[in-house]
PDB file of C-alpha atoms in Angstrom:
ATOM      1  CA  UNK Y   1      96.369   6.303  40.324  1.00 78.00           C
ATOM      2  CA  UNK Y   2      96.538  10.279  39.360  1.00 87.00           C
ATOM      3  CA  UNK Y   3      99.951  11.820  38.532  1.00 92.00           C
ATOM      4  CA  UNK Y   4      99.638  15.662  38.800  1.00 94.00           C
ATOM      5  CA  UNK Y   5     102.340  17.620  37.242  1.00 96.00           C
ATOM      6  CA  UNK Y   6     103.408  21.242  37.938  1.00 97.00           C
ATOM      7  CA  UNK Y   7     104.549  23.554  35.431  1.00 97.00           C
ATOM      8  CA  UNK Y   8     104.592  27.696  34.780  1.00 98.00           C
ATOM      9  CA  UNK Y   9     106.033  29.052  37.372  1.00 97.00           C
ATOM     10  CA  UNK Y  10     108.932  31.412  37.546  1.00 98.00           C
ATOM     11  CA  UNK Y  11     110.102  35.145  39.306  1.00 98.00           C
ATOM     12  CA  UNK Y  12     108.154  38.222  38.299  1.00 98.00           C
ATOM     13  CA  UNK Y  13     107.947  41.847  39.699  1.00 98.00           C
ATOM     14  CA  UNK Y  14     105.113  42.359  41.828  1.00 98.00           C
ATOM     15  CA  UNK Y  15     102.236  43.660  39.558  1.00 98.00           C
ATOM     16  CA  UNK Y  16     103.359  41.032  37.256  1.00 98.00           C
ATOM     17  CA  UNK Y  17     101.661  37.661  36.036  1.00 98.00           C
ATOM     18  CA  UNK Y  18     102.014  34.086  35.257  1.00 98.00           C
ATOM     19  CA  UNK Y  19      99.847  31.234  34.541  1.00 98.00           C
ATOM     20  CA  UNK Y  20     100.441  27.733  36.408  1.00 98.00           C
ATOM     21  CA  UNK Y  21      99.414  24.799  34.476  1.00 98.00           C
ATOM     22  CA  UNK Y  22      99.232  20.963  36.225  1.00 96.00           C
ATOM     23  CA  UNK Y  23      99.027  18.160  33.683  1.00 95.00           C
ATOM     24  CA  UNK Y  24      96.680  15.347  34.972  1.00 92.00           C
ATOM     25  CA  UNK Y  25      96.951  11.343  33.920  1.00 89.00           C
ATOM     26  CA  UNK Y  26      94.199   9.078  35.587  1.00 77.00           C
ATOM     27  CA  UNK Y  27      91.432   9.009  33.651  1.00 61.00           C
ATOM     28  CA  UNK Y  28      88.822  10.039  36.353  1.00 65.00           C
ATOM     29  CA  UNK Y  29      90.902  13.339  37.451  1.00 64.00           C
ATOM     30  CA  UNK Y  30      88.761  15.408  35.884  1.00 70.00           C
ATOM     31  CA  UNK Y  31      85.581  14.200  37.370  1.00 81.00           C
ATOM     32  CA  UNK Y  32      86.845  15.337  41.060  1.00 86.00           C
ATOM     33  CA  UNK Y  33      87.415  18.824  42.453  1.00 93.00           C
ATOM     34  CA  UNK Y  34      91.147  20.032  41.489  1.00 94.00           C
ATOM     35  CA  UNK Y  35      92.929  23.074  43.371  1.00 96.00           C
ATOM     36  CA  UNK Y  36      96.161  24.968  43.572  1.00 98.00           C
ATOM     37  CA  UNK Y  37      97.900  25.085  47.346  1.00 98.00           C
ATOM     38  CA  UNK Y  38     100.599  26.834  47.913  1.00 98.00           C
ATOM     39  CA  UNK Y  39     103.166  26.745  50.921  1.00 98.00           C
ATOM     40  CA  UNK Y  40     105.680  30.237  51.860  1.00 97.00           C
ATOM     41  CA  UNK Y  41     108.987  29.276  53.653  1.00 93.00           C
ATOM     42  CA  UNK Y  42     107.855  28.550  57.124  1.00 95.00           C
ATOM     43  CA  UNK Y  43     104.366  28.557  56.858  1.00 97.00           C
ATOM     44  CA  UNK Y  44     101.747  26.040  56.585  1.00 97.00           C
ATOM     45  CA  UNK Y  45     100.511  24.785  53.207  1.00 97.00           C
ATOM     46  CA  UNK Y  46      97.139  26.726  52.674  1.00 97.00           C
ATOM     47  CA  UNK Y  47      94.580  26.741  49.649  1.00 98.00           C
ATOM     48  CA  UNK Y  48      94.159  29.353  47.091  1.00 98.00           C
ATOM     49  CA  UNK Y  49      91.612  28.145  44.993  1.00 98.00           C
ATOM     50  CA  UNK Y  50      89.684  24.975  43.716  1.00 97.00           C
ATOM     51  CA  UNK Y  51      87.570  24.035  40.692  1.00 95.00           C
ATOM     52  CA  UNK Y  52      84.854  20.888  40.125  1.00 92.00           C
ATOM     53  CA  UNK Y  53      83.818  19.873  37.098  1.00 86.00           C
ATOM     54  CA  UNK Y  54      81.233  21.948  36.202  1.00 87.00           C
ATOM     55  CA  UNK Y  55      83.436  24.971  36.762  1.00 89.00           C
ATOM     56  CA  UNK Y  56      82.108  26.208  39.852  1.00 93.00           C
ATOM     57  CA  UNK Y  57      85.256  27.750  42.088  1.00 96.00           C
ATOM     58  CA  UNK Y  58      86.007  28.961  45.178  1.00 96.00           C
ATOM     59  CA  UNK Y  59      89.010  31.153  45.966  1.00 97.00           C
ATOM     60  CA  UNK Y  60      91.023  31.896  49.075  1.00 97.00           C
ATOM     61  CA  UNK Y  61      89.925  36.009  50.330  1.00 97.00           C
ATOM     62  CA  UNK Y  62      93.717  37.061  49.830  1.00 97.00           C
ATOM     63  CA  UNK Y  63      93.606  36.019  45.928  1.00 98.00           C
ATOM     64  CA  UNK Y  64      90.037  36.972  45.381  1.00 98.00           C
ATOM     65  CA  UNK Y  65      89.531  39.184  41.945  1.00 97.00           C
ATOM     66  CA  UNK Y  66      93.481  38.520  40.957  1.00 98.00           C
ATOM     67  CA  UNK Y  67      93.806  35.047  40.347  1.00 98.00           C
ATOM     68  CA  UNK Y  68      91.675  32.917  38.000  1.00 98.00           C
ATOM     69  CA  UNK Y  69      91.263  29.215  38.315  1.00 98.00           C
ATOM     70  CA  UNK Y  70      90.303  26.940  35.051  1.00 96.00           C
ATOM     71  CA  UNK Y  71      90.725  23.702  33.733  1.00 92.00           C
ATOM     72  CA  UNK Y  72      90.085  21.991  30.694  1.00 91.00           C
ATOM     73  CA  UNK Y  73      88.856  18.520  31.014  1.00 85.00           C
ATOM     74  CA  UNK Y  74      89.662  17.357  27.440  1.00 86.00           C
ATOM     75  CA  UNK Y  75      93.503  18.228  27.989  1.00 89.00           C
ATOM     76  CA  UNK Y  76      92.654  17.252  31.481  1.00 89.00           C
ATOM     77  CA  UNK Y  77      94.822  20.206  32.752  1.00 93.00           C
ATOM     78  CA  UNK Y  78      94.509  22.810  35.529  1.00 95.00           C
ATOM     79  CA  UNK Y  79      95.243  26.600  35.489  1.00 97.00           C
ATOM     80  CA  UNK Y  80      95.661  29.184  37.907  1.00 98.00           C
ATOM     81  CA  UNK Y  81      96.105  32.836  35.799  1.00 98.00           C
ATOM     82  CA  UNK Y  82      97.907  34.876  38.500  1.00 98.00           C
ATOM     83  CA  UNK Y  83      97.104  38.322  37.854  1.00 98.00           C
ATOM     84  CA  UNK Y  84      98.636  41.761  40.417  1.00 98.00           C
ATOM     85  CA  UNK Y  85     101.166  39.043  42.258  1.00 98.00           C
ATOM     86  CA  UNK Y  86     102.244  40.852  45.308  1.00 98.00           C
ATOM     87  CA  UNK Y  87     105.484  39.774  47.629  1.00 97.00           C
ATOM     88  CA  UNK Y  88     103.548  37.663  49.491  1.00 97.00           C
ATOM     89  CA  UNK Y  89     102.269  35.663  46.667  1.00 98.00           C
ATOM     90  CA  UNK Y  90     105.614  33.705  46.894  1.00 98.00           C
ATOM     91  CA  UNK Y  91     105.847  30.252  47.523  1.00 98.00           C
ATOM     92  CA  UNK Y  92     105.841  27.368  46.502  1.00 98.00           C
ATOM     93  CA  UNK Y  93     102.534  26.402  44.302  1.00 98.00           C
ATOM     94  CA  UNK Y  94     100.709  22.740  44.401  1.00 98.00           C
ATOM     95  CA  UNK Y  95      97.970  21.063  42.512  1.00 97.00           C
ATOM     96  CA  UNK Y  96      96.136  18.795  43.692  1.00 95.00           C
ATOM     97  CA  UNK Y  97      93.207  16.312  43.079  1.00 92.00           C
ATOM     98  CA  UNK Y  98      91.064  13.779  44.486  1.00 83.00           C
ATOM     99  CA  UNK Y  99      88.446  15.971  46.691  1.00 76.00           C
ATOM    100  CA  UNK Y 100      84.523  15.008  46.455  1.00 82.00           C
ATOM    101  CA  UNK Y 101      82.699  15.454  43.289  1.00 85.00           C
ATOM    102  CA  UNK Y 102      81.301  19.046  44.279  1.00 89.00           C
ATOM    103  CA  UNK Y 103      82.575  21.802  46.177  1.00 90.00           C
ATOM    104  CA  UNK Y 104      79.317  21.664  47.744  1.00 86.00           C
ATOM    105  CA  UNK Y 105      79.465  18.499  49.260  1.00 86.00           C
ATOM    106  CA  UNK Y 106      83.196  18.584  50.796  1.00 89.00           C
ATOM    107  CA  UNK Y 107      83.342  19.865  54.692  1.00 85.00           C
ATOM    108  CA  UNK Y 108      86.571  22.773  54.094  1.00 91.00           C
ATOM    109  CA  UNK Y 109      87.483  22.856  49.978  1.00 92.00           C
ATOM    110  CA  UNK Y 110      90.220  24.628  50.788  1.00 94.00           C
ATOM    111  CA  UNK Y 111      91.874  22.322  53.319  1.00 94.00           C
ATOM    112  CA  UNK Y 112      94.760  20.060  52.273  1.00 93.00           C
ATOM    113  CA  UNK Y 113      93.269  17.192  54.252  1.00 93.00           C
ATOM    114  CA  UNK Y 114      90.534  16.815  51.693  1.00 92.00           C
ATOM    115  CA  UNK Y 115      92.986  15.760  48.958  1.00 93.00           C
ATOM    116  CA  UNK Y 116      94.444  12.986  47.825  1.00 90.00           C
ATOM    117  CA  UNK Y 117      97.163  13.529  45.052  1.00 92.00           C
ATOM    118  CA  UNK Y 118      99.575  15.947  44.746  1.00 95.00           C
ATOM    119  CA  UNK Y 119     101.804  17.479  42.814  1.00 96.00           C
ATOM    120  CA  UNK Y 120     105.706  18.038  43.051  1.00 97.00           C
ATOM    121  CA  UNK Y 121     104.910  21.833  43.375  1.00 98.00           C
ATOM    122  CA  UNK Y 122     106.470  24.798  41.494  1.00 98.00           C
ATOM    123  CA  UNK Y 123     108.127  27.884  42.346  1.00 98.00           C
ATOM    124  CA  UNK Y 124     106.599  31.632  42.405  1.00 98.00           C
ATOM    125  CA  UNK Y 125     108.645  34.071  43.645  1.00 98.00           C
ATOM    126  CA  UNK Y 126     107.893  37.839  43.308  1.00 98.00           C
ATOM    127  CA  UNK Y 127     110.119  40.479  44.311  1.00 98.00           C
ATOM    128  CA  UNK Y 128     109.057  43.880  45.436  1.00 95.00           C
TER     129      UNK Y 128
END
């Protein structure tokens, strides 16, 4: 069983930053691609980007070259550095785990269908 556990987030002006961190338990977390999600008040929940364990990413085109994805597998803890956060950054942010071993091998990386565990989310909100 993996718990995944939220934490960082807050209200900023946009240009602003903050750094999301999930805390991982389950010893094999690590070994599986990890991402942050993130679902806006009447929208669907949509991927922003994902990590394996290598470090190899991918990122969602609308955070590309502002957000940074990282993890560290000894504290067996997830980042997302949110860098430039415009209005329509908020929502509510999710980690998740549980995809295949390599971003390579999974059909859509960025699709909520490919993962397993999630966490209880935490709140972004910028204002303009």
């Amino acid at each position: 069983q993996v718990q995944l556990v939220e934490s960082g987030g807050g209200s900023v002006q946009a240009g602003g930053s903050l750094r999301l961190s999930c805390a991982a338990s389950g010893s094999t977390a690590s070994d599986y691609v990890m991402g942050w999600f993130r679902q806006a008040p009447g929208k669907e929940r949509e991927g922003v980007a994902v990590i394996e364990s290598d470090g190899s990413t991918r990122y969602a085109d609308s955070v590309k070259g502002r957000f940074t994805i990282s993890k560290d597998n000894a504290k067996n803890t997830l980042y997302l550095q949110m860098n430039s956060l415009k209005p329509e950054d908020t929502a509510m942010y999710y980690c998740a785990a549980g995809g295949g071993l390599t971003i390579a091998a999974m059909y859509a990386p960025l699709d909520i269908h490919e993962y397993s565990y999630w966490g209880q989310g935490t709140q972004v909100t910028v204002s303009s």
